[in-house]
Amino acid sequence: MYLQLAWRNIWRNTRRTTVILVAVVIGIWSMILLGALMRGIAVGMIKNGISTLTGHLQIHYKGYRSDPAIEHSIADPQAVERVLNKVLPSGARWTSRVRVNAVASNARHSSGVTMVGIEPSSEANVSFIGAAVYQGRYLTQQDQNGILVGEALRDKFETKIGRKLVLMSQNTGGEIASRAFRILGVFRAEMETTEKQFIFVTREASQIMLQLDTGISEVSVMLPGKPDNPDAISELKAALPQDQFEVHSWRELLPFQTAYLRILDGFIWIWYLVVFVAMGFGIVNTTLMAVFERIREFGLLKALGMKPWWILREVLTESFLLLLSGMIIGNFLAFLSIYLLSEIGIDLSALAAGAEYAGMSRIIYPAIEAKDIFMANGVVMLLGLLVSAYPATKAARFIPVKALAHI
Amino acid sequence: MSIDVKMAWRNIWRNPRRTVLTICAIAFSSLLLVFMLSFQFGSYETMINTSVKIQTGHLQVQAEGYQDKKTIRLVVPNPAAVGEILERIPHIQAFTFRGQAFSLVSSKDRTYGALVTGIDPIREIQVSRLKKLIRKGSFLSESDNNQALVGKLLARNLRLELGDELTLLGQGRDGSIAATVVNVKGIYSSGIDEFDRSAIQIPLKLFQNVYTMDEAVHEVVIIGESLSDIAEIKRSIELKLSKLDPQMPLRILDWEQLMPGLRQGIEMDLVSGMIFYFLLILVVAFSILNTFLMAIFERTREFGVLMAIGTAPARLTKVLLIESVTMTMIGIFIGILMGCMITLYFQTIGIDISGASELLSQFGISGRMHPKLSVLSAVSGPLAVFIITFFAALYPALKVRRMRPVEAMRAV
């Protein structure tokens, strides 16, 4: 019965209720929307990081991570492949790569790059490069002299498809090996640094150039389902000889993104609290006024024998219903805006260099995480009830005779 | 005090609880804005200063086109002449000359590509923080001939220790092969991985010898006395440069042109900050609108009586606006005061950011973060709050004019 009573009480003063509803709605809406955008930036950053030659996890020869040099190569990739076949869940994809620092040069320019020797077909399933070539064509197994360069690198080197590019790097013997390649395709990446840093050749070509035989630098794995899979990592660690291999998850491989993720939750919390405090003053004020306006009514109720805590409950129920209605509308609006934004995203191309400086993608899409939504609503409801407790106790403490005498 | 002001003041304090809550809401948002803006500006200044002091300087004089192409052929042929010009321009704190060439760098068993920079050991100290970043060994001195400074990550990749030999192999200005052997004298760490992984410094004299530069350099790096002087210094240098040899046109670039990523990064942070502040102010505005609106509903009878005894609606509006403006002003005043105090406190103490240090050191922010209070950061946020609350109060204040005395007096 008192739910009904509370509901009717709310709508006795439509104007006041509408104004406070709008305040709650805007609060919730801005909390969820901004939270989703911040989360979206993180999701974009991580997706980007994973697809830029990281993968969900990587296997290296021991010592490679702290000293990524050619002598820390995996000499027998077949042994690793056998383990992968046995241990990883079905649906996992992987590829092996040669990855070394090199110097690229043509007649006019030279610059430090990372030479990546890939297996064209399996690489396409794992990293961004499979779909990134926009001019010319992707590598095939037969392209022994073909090379893919990024758009930014091509422009910097003032070259084009069909031209030569010489790569120099240290081979297994410690000597400088060099080899000329012909540009087969130009790729675009989310970030300009990626376009400038990586150049792709076939794995075999790089192995011949570096006298690596069948050796590789790393195996990159994409797991089915969620990126985090500690079971797969521990199983892999158990199955691979500890003294030869190291297995790292993307969280270890992308410290920058992981650090951002770690402080993101803190940011979102602060934002929620700040919005709530701004909104909270309004809630207290309005509830307080509503209570004082009805001082006679509460006096009468009390005179009729209503217990103080009943009144307390009554006022809190009204606040609860108000907050609930505000939350429903606010959530609806927030999801609507997120839905609309998820189609187009927020395009930061105009500030591309800035986005890149902060390690962000050029277009950010909002991302919903259940945790954030739950937190936003929880903060509003819990704290909302908490601050309404103040006017509610005031109402419960009215002395009937005095309250009835009040004009 | 006119009767209107007096009336407004007394009205405000008729319901002290409500007034205090409203003032608190305004003060809270002003305080928050003052602090956040100071924090943002402080971090920008730190970012700019560290990047500038480690990498580019505030301003650089370069050959036309060098910034885009970084080709060794595009040089400043007569640095002494440029130096003479700079000596005579006010507000320049220091300047130095640098030469740069991309080269292969080999240690006993490793080879990497790196950017070799020739620096003037004496002048460099006044311009860059490099000397303070040395973690092992020491900085170059004037008498050093074949010594080098190496970034921490590059040293690790090359497996270098102090005193180890390092072979540089690159291309000279005239197209010949440039090669020399240097010893590692110092290893530095700036925290910016990109820089620590790819840079090596040798004395400028050696650089000019090895890369057949003669007297030429690639960059004349200038540090101004403060960020705000840069535009003026740039103008006066530009004027003088045009009078130099027209055969080899020189250009002056400021830090925004030298590091477009940094400027845009700051712009982006500002834009996202603005969205944040806008939403915050919007929420506050509704809170306040709510309170003002309620206050007026509550006093419907009072307005009815006032109008019935002949008060002009315009005067009522005026009184109401005086009420709201007074409340806003008190709130903003308290907010600015407390905001400044809190900001100043953290400005001297600094904010511990060790939780995010991995992230922020890449932007050149390390250790503690210091917000920076300025007139702009102290005033602009609260001003926005003032404008918005004024408009929030305008609606109820104007609404009063449409009241009819008879109906209003009957309202409960």
Coordinates of N, CA, C and O in Angstrom, one line a residue, chain B residues 43-121:
Chain B
S43 N 50.0 19.9 -15.9 CA 50.6 18.7 -16.6 C 51.0 19.1 -18.0 O 52.0 18.6 -18.4
Y44 N 50.3 20.0 -18.6 CA 50.8 20.5 -20.0 C 52.1 21.1 -19.9 O 53.0 20.9 -20.7
E45 N 52.2 22.0 -18.8 CA 53.5 22.7 -18.7 C 54.6 21.7 -18.5 O 55.7 21.9 -19.1
T46 N 54.4 20.7 -17.6 CA 55.4 19.8 -17.4 C 55.8 19.0 -18.6 O 56.9 18.8 -19.0
M47 N 54.7 18.6 -19.4 CA 54.9 17.8 -20.6 C 55.8 18.7 -21.6 O 56.7 18.2 -22.2
I48 N 55.3 19.9 -21.8 CA 56.0 20.8 -22.7 C 57.5 21.0 -22.3 O 58.4 20.8 -23.1
N49 N 57.6 21.3 -21.0 CA 59.0 21.6 -20.5 C 59.9 20.4 -20.6 O 61.0 20.6 -21.1
T50 N 59.4 19.2 -20.2 CA 60.3 18.1 -20.3 C 60.6 17.8 -21.8 O 61.8 17.5 -22.1
S51 N 59.6 17.7 -22.6 CA 59.9 17.4 -24.0 C 60.8 18.4 -24.6 O 61.8 18.1 -25.3
V52 N 60.6 19.7 -24.3 CA 61.4 20.7 -24.9 C 62.8 20.6 -24.4 O 63.8 20.8 -25.1
K53 N 62.9 20.3 -23.1 CA 64.3 20.4 -22.5 C 65.0 19.1 -22.8 O 66.3 19.1 -22.7
I54 N 64.3 18.0 -23.2 CA 65.1 16.8 -23.5 C 65.3 16.8 -25.0 O 66.4 16.4 -25.5
Q55 N 64.3 17.1 -25.8 CA 64.4 16.9 -27.2 C 64.6 18.1 -28.1 O 65.7 18.3 -28.6
T56 N 63.6 19.0 -28.2 CA 63.6 19.9 -29.3 C 64.0 21.4 -28.9 O 64.4 22.1 -29.8
G57 N 63.9 21.8 -27.6 CA 64.0 23.2 -27.3 C 62.8 23.9 -27.7 O 61.9 23.4 -28.3
H58 N 62.7 25.2 -27.3 CA 61.5 26.0 -27.6 C 61.4 26.3 -29.0 O 60.3 26.4 -29.6
L59 N 62.6 26.7 -29.6 CA 62.6 27.1 -31.0 C 63.8 26.5 -31.6 O 64.8 26.2 -31.0
Q60 N 63.7 26.3 -32.9 CA 64.9 25.9 -33.7 C 65.1 26.6 -35.0 O 64.1 26.9 -35.6
V61 N 66.3 26.9 -35.3 CA 66.6 27.5 -36.6 C 67.1 26.3 -37.5 O 68.0 25.6 -37.0
Q62 N 66.5 26.0 -38.6 CA 66.9 24.9 -39.5 C 66.9 25.4 -40.9 O 66.3 26.4 -41.2
A63 N 67.5 24.6 -41.8 CA 67.4 24.8 -43.2 C 66.0 24.6 -43.6 O 65.3 23.7 -43.0
E64 N 65.6 25.3 -44.6 CA 64.2 25.1 -45.2 C 64.0 23.6 -45.6 O 64.8 23.1 -46.3
G65 N 63.0 23.0 -45.1 CA 62.7 21.6 -45.5 C 63.3 20.5 -44.6 O 63.0 19.4 -44.7
Y66 N 64.2 20.9 -43.7 CA 64.9 19.9 -42.9 C 63.9 19.2 -41.9 O 64.0 18.0 -41.8
Q67 N 63.0 19.9 -41.4 CA 62.0 19.4 -40.4 C 61.3 18.2 -41.0 O 61.1 17.2 -40.4
D68 N 60.9 18.3 -42.3 CA 60.1 17.2 -42.9 C 61.0 16.1 -43.4 O 60.7 14.9 -43.2
K69 N 62.2 16.4 -43.9 CA 63.0 15.4 -44.6 C 64.1 14.8 -43.7 O 64.5 13.7 -43.9
K70 N 64.6 15.6 -42.8 CA 65.7 15.3 -42.0 C 66.9 14.7 -42.8 O 67.5 13.7 -42.5
T71 N 67.1 15.3 -43.9 CA 68.2 14.9 -44.8 C 69.5 15.6 -44.3 O 69.5 16.8 -44.0
I72 N 70.6 14.9 -44.4 CA 71.9 15.4 -43.8 C 72.3 16.6 -44.7 O 73.1 17.5 -44.2
R73 N 71.9 16.7 -45.9 CA 72.4 17.8 -46.8 C 71.8 19.1 -46.5 O 72.4 20.1 -46.8
L74 N 70.6 19.1 -45.8 CA 70.0 20.4 -45.5 C 70.5 21.0 -44.2 O 70.1 20.6 -43.1
V75 N 71.5 21.9 -44.3 CA 72.2 22.3 -43.1 C 72.1 23.8 -42.9 O 71.7 24.6 -43.8
V76 N 72.4 24.2 -41.7 CA 72.6 25.7 -41.4 C 74.1 25.9 -41.6 O 74.9 25.5 -40.8
P77 N 74.5 26.5 -42.7 CA 75.9 26.5 -43.1 C 76.7 27.4 -42.2 O 77.9 27.2 -42.0
N78 N 76.1 28.5 -41.6 CA 76.9 29.4 -40.9 C 76.4 29.7 -39.5 O 75.8 30.7 -39.2
P79 N 76.5 28.7 -38.6 CA 75.9 28.8 -37.3 C 76.4 30.0 -36.5 O 75.7 30.6 -35.7
A80 N 77.7 30.4 -36.8 CA 78.2 31.5 -36.0 C 77.4 32.8 -36.3 O 77.1 33.6 -35.4
A81 N 77.0 33.0 -37.6 CA 76.2 34.2 -37.9 C 74.9 34.1 -37.2 O 74.4 35.2 -36.7
V82 N 74.3 33.0 -37.2 CA 73.0 32.8 -36.5 C 73.2 33.1 -35.0 O 72.4 33.8 -34.4
G83 N 74.3 32.6 -34.5 CA 74.6 32.8 -33.1 C 74.7 34.3 -32.8 O 74.2 34.8 -31.7
E84 N 75.3 35.0 -33.6 CA 75.5 36.5 -33.4 C 74.1 37.2 -33.4 O 73.9 38.1 -32.5
I85 N 73.2 36.8 -34.3 CA 71.9 37.3 -34.2 C 71.2 37.0 -32.9 O 70.6 37.9 -32.3
L86 N 71.3 35.8 -32.5 CA 70.6 35.4 -31.3 C 71.1 36.1 -30.0 O 70.4 36.4 -29.1
E87 N 72.4 36.4 -30.0 CA 73.0 37.1 -28.9 C 72.3 38.4 -28.6 O 72.2 38.8 -27.5
R88 N 71.8 39.0 -29.7 CA 71.3 40.3 -29.5 C 69.8 40.4 -29.3 O 69.2 41.4 -29.2
I89 N 69.2 39.2 -29.3 CA 67.7 39.2 -29.1 C 67.4 39.0 -27.6 O 67.9 38.1 -27.0
P90 N 66.5 39.8 -27.1 CA 66.2 39.7 -25.6 C 65.4 38.5 -25.3 O 64.7 37.9 -26.3
H91 N 65.3 38.1 -24.1 CA 64.5 37.0 -23.6 C 64.9 35.6 -24.0 O 64.3 34.6 -23.7
I92 N 66.1 35.5 -24.7 CA 66.6 34.2 -25.0 C 67.5 33.8 -23.8 O 68.4 34.5 -23.5
Q93 N 67.2 32.6 -23.3 CA 67.9 32.1 -22.1 C 69.3 31.5 -22.6 O 70.3 31.8 -22.0
A94 N 69.2 30.7 -23.6 CA 70.4 30.0 -24.0 C 70.1 29.4 -25.4 O 68.9 29.2 -25.8
F95 N 71.2 29.1 -26.1 CA 71.0 28.4 -27.4 C 72.2 27.5 -27.6 O 73.2 27.7 -27.0
T96 N 72.0 26.5 -28.5 CA 73.1 25.6 -28.8 C 73.0 25.1 -30.2 O 71.9 25.3 -30.8
F97 N 74.0 24.4 -30.7 CA 74.0 23.9 -32.0 C 74.0 22.4 -32.0 O 74.7 21.8 -31.2
R98 N 73.3 21.8 -32.9 CA 73.3 20.3 -33.0 C 73.4 19.9 -34.4 O 72.8 20.5 -35.3
G99 N 74.1 18.7 -34.6 CA 74.0 18.1 -35.9 C 73.4 16.7 -35.7 O 73.6 16.1 -34.7
Q100 N 72.7 16.2 -36.7 CA 72.0 14.9 -36.6 C 72.2 14.1 -37.8 O 72.1 14.5 -38.9
A101 N 72.5 12.8 -37.6 CA 72.5 11.9 -38.7 C 72.1 10.5 -38.3 O 72.6 10.0 -37.2
F102 N 71.3 9.9 -39.1 CA 71.0 8.5 -38.8 C 72.1 7.6 -39.2 O 72.6 7.7 -40.3
S103 N 72.5 6.7 -38.3 CA 73.7 5.8 -38.6 C 73.5 4.4 -38.0 O 72.6 4.2 -37.1
L104 N 74.3 3.5 -38.5 CA 74.4 2.2 -37.9 C 75.4 2.3 -36.7 O 76.4 2.8 -36.8
V105 N 74.9 1.7 -35.6 CA 75.8 1.8 -34.4 C 76.1 0.4 -34.0 O 75.2 -0.4 -33.8
S106 N 77.3 0.0 -33.9 CA 77.7 -1.4 -33.6 C 78.5 -1.4 -32.3 O 79.5 -0.6 -32.1
S107 N 78.2 -2.3 -31.4 CA 79.1 -2.7 -30.3 C 79.8 -3.9 -30.7 O 79.8 -4.3 -31.9
K108 N 80.5 -4.5 -29.7 CA 81.3 -5.7 -30.1 C 80.4 -6.8 -30.8 O 80.9 -7.3 -31.8
D109 N 79.2 -7.0 -30.3 CA 78.5 -8.1 -30.9 C 77.1 -7.7 -31.4 O 76.2 -8.6 -31.7
R110 N 76.7 -6.5 -31.4 CA 75.4 -6.0 -31.8 C 75.4 -4.8 -32.7 O 76.4 -4.0 -32.6
T111 N 74.4 -4.7 -33.6 CA 74.3 -3.6 -34.4 C 72.8 -3.1 -34.4 O 71.9 -3.9 -34.6
Y112 N 72.7 -1.8 -34.3 CA 71.4 -1.2 -34.3 C 71.5 0.1 -35.1 O 72.5 0.7 -35.3
G113 N 70.3 0.6 -35.6 CA 70.3 1.9 -36.2 C 69.9 2.9 -35.2 O 69.1 2.6 -34.3
A114 N 70.6 4.1 -35.2 CA 70.2 5.1 -34.2 C 70.5 6.5 -34.7 O 71.2 6.6 -35.8
L115 N 69.9 7.5 -34.1 CA 70.1 8.8 -34.5 C 71.3 9.4 -33.7 O 71.3 9.5 -32.5
V116 N 72.4 9.7 -34.5 CA 73.6 10.2 -33.8 C 73.5 11.7 -33.8 O 73.2 12.4 -34.8
T117 N 73.6 12.3 -32.6 CA 73.5 13.8 -32.5 C 74.8 14.3 -32.0 O 75.4 13.9 -31.0
G118 N 75.3 15.3 -32.7 CA 76.5 16.0 -32.3 C 76.1 17.2 -31.4 O 75.2 18.0 -31.8
I119 N 76.6 17.2 -30.2 CA 76.2 18.3 -29.3 C 77.4 19.1 -28.8 O 78.5 18.6 -28.7
D120 N 77.2 20.4 -28.5 CA 78.2 21.2 -27.9 C 78.2 21.0 -26.4 O 77.2 21.5 -25.8
P121 N 79.2 20.4 -25.8 CA 79.1 20.0 -24.4 C 78.8 21.2 -23.5 O 78.1 21.1 -22.5

